[in-house]
mmCIF file with all atom_site columns, C-alpha atoms in Angstrom:
data_model
loop_
_atom_site.group_PDB
_atom_site.id
_atom_site.type_symbol
_atom_site.label_atom_id
_atom_site.label_alt_id
_atom_site.label_comp_id
_atom_site.label_asym_id
_atom_site.label_entity_id
_atom_site.label_seq_id
_atom_site.pdbx_PDB_ins_code
_atom_site.Cartn_x
_atom_site.Cartn_y
_atom_site.Cartn_z
_atom_site.occupancy
_atom_site.B_iso_or_equiv
_atom_site.pdbx_formal_charge
_atom_site.auth_seq_id
_atom_site.auth_comp_id
_atom_site.auth_asym_id
_atom_site.auth_atom_id
_atom_site.pdbx_PDB_model_num
ATOM 1  C CA . MET A 1 1  ? -4.149 12.162  -23.318 1.00 0.00 ? 3  MET A CA 1
ATOM 2  C CA . ALA A 1 2  ? -1.471 9.409   -22.956 1.00 0.00 ? 4  ALA A CA 1
ATOM 3  C CA . LEU A 1 3  ? -0.592 10.762  -19.601 1.00 0.00 ? 5  LEU A CA 1
ATOM 4  C CA . VAL A 1 4  ? -4.074 10.559  -18.121 1.00 0.00 ? 6  VAL A CA 1
ATOM 5  C CA . ALA A 1 5  ? -4.153 6.860   -19.428 1.00 0.00 ? 7  ALA A CA 1
ATOM 6  C CA . HIS A 1 6  ? -0.844 6.142   -17.923 1.00 0.00 ? 8  HIS A CA 1
ATOM 7  C CA . ILE A 1 7  ? -1.976 7.613   -14.720 1.00 0.00 ? 9  ILE A CA 1
ATOM 8  C CA . ALA A 1 8  ? -5.302 5.544   -14.919 1.00 0.00 ? 10 ALA A CA 1
ATOM 9  C CA . GLU A 1 9  ? -3.212 2.409   -15.557 1.00 0.00 ? 11 GLU A CA 1
ATOM 10 C CA . LEU A 1 10 ? -1.112 3.112   -12.426 1.00 0.00 ? 12 LEU A CA 1
ATOM 11 C CA . ALA A 1 11 ? -4.078 3.637   -10.514 1.00 0.00 ? 13 ALA A CA 1
ATOM 12 C CA . GLU A 1 12 ? -5.751 0.332   -11.640 1.00 0.00 ? 14 GLU A CA 1
ATOM 13 C CA . LYS A 1 13 ? -2.378 -1.382  -10.601 1.00 0.00 ? 15 LYS A CA 1
ATOM 14 C CA . HIS A 1 14 ? -2.537 0.333   -7.382  1.00 0.00 ? 16 HIS A CA 1
ATOM 15 C CA . LYS A 1 15 ? -6.123 -1.014  -6.443  1.00 0.00 ? 17 LYS A CA 1
ATOM 16 C CA . LEU A 1 16 ? -5.054 -4.247  -7.500  1.00 0.00 ? 18 LEU A CA 1
ATOM 17 C CA . LEU A 1 17 ? -2.357 -4.321  -5.314  1.00 0.00 ? 19 LEU A CA 1
ATOM 18 C CA . GLU A 1 18 ? -4.307 -3.008  -2.508  1.00 0.00 ? 20 GLU A CA 1
ATOM 19 C CA . ARG A 1 19 ? -6.675 -6.219  -2.974  1.00 0.00 ? 21 ARG A CA 1
ATOM 20 C CA . ARG A 1 20 ? -3.677 -8.619  -2.934  1.00 0.00 ? 22 ARG A CA 1
ATOM 21 C CA . ILE A 1 21 ? -2.329 -7.322  0.355   1.00 0.00 ? 23 ILE A CA 1
ATOM 22 C CA . GLU A 1 22 ? -5.774 -7.284  1.904   1.00 0.00 ? 24 GLU A CA 1
ATOM 23 C CA . GLU A 1 23 ? -6.042 -10.962 0.721   1.00 0.00 ? 25 GLU A CA 1
ATOM 24 C CA . ALA A 1 24 ? -2.501 -11.789 1.947   1.00 0.00 ? 26 ALA A CA 1
ATOM 25 C CA . VAL A 1 25 ? -2.931 -10.167 5.327   1.00 0.00 ? 27 VAL A CA 1
ATOM 26 C CA . SER A 1 26 ? -6.226 -12.173 6.089   1.00 0.00 ? 28 SER A CA 1
ATOM 27 C CA . ARG A 1 27 ? -4.567 -15.192 5.352   1.00 0.00 ? 29 ARG A CA 1
ATOM 28 C CA . PRO A 1 28 ? -3.052 -17.439 8.355   1.00 0.00 ? 30 PRO A CA 1
ATOM 29 C CA . GLY A 1 29 ? 0.581  -17.732 7.841   1.00 0.00 ? 31 GLY A CA 1
ATOM 30 C CA . SER A 1 30 ? 1.083  -15.219 5.345   1.00 0.00 ? 32 SER A CA 1
ATOM 31 C CA . ASP A 1 31 ? 4.709  -14.420 4.261   1.00 0.00 ? 33 ASP A CA 1
ATOM 32 C CA . ASP A 1 32 ? 5.461  -10.992 5.951   1.00 0.00 ? 34 ASP A CA 1
ATOM 33 C CA . LEU A 1 33 ? 8.370  -10.163 3.776   1.00 0.00 ? 35 LEU A CA 1
ATOM 34 C CA . GLU A 1 34 ? 6.196  -10.675 0.589   1.00 0.00 ? 36 GLU A CA 1
ATOM 35 C CA . ILE A 1 35 ? 3.397  -8.218  2.358   1.00 0.00 ? 37 ILE A CA 1
ATOM 36 C CA . HIS A 1 36 ? 6.123  -5.849  2.959   1.00 0.00 ? 38 HIS A CA 1
ATOM 37 C CA . ARG A 1 37 ? 7.216  -5.815  -0.676  1.00 0.00 ? 39 ARG A CA 1
ATOM 38 C CA . MET A 1 38 ? 3.986  -5.479  -1.911  1.00 0.00 ? 40 MET A CA 1
ATOM 39 C CA . LYS A 1 39 ? 3.258  -2.507  0.540   1.00 0.00 ? 41 LYS A CA 1
ATOM 40 C CA . LEU A 1 40 ? 6.581  -0.820  -0.871  1.00 0.00 ? 42 LEU A CA 1
ATOM 41 C CA . GLU A 1 41 ? 5.699  -1.348  -4.464  1.00 0.00 ? 43 GLU A CA 1
ATOM 42 C CA . LYS A 1 42 ? 1.973  0.137   -3.752  1.00 0.00 ? 44 LYS A CA 1
ATOM 43 C CA . LEU A 1 43 ? 3.812  3.180   -2.091  1.00 0.00 ? 45 LEU A CA 1
ATOM 44 C CA . LYS A 1 44 ? 5.999  3.755   -5.293  1.00 0.00 ? 46 LYS A CA 1
ATOM 45 C CA . LEU A 1 45 ? 2.786  3.401   -7.332  1.00 0.00 ? 47 LEU A CA 1
ATOM 46 C CA . LYS A 1 46 ? 1.196  6.081   -5.284  1.00 0.00 ? 48 LYS A CA 1
ATOM 47 C CA . ASP A 1 47 ? 4.082  8.460   -5.431  1.00 0.00 ? 49 ASP A CA 1
ATOM 48 C CA . GLU A 1 48 ? 4.330  7.994   -9.269  1.00 0.00 ? 50 GLU A CA 1
ATOM 49 C CA . ILE A 1 49 ? 0.546  8.668   -9.625  1.00 0.00 ? 51 ILE A CA 1
ATOM 50 C CA . ALA A 1 50 ? 1.117  11.933  -7.552  1.00 0.00 ? 52 ALA A CA 1
ATOM 51 C CA . ARG A 1 51 ? 4.146  13.053  -9.495  1.00 0.00 ? 53 ARG A CA 1
ATOM 52 C CA . LEU A 1 52 ? 2.610  12.457  -13.043 1.00 0.00 ? 54 LEU A CA 1
ATOM 53 C CA . SER A 1 53 ? -0.619 14.151  -11.840 1.00 0.00 ? 55 SER A CA 1
ATOM 54 C CA . GLY A 1 54 ? 1.278  17.096  -10.450 1.00 0.00 ? 56 GLY A CA 1
ATOM 55 C CA . SER A 1 55 ? 3.052  17.375  -13.799 1.00 0.00 ? 57 SER A CA 1
ATOM 56 C CA . GLU A 1 56 ? -0.455 16.947  -15.678 1.00 0.00 ? 58 GLU A CA 1
ATOM 57 C CA . THR A 1 57 ? -1.642 20.040  -14.045 1.00 0.00 ? 59 THR A CA 1
ATOM 58 C CA . ARG A 1 58 ? 1.264  22.178  -15.035 1.00 0.00 ? 60 ARG A CA 1
ATOM 59 C CA . HIS A 1 59 ? 0.732  21.578  -18.861 1.00 0.00 ? 61 HIS A CA 1
#
């Protein structure tokens, strides 16, 4: 069950990061480097969720 909770926590962080990216992109004069960093972090979260979800089904 701890794995399911961890995946849910990562998914929530992913969703929050998506909102922050959308807000940053919509602001004039936003920092492109910061947006890029957030997108990379979001991708890492997505990959980690996929990896953990795959291991969950194998148990």
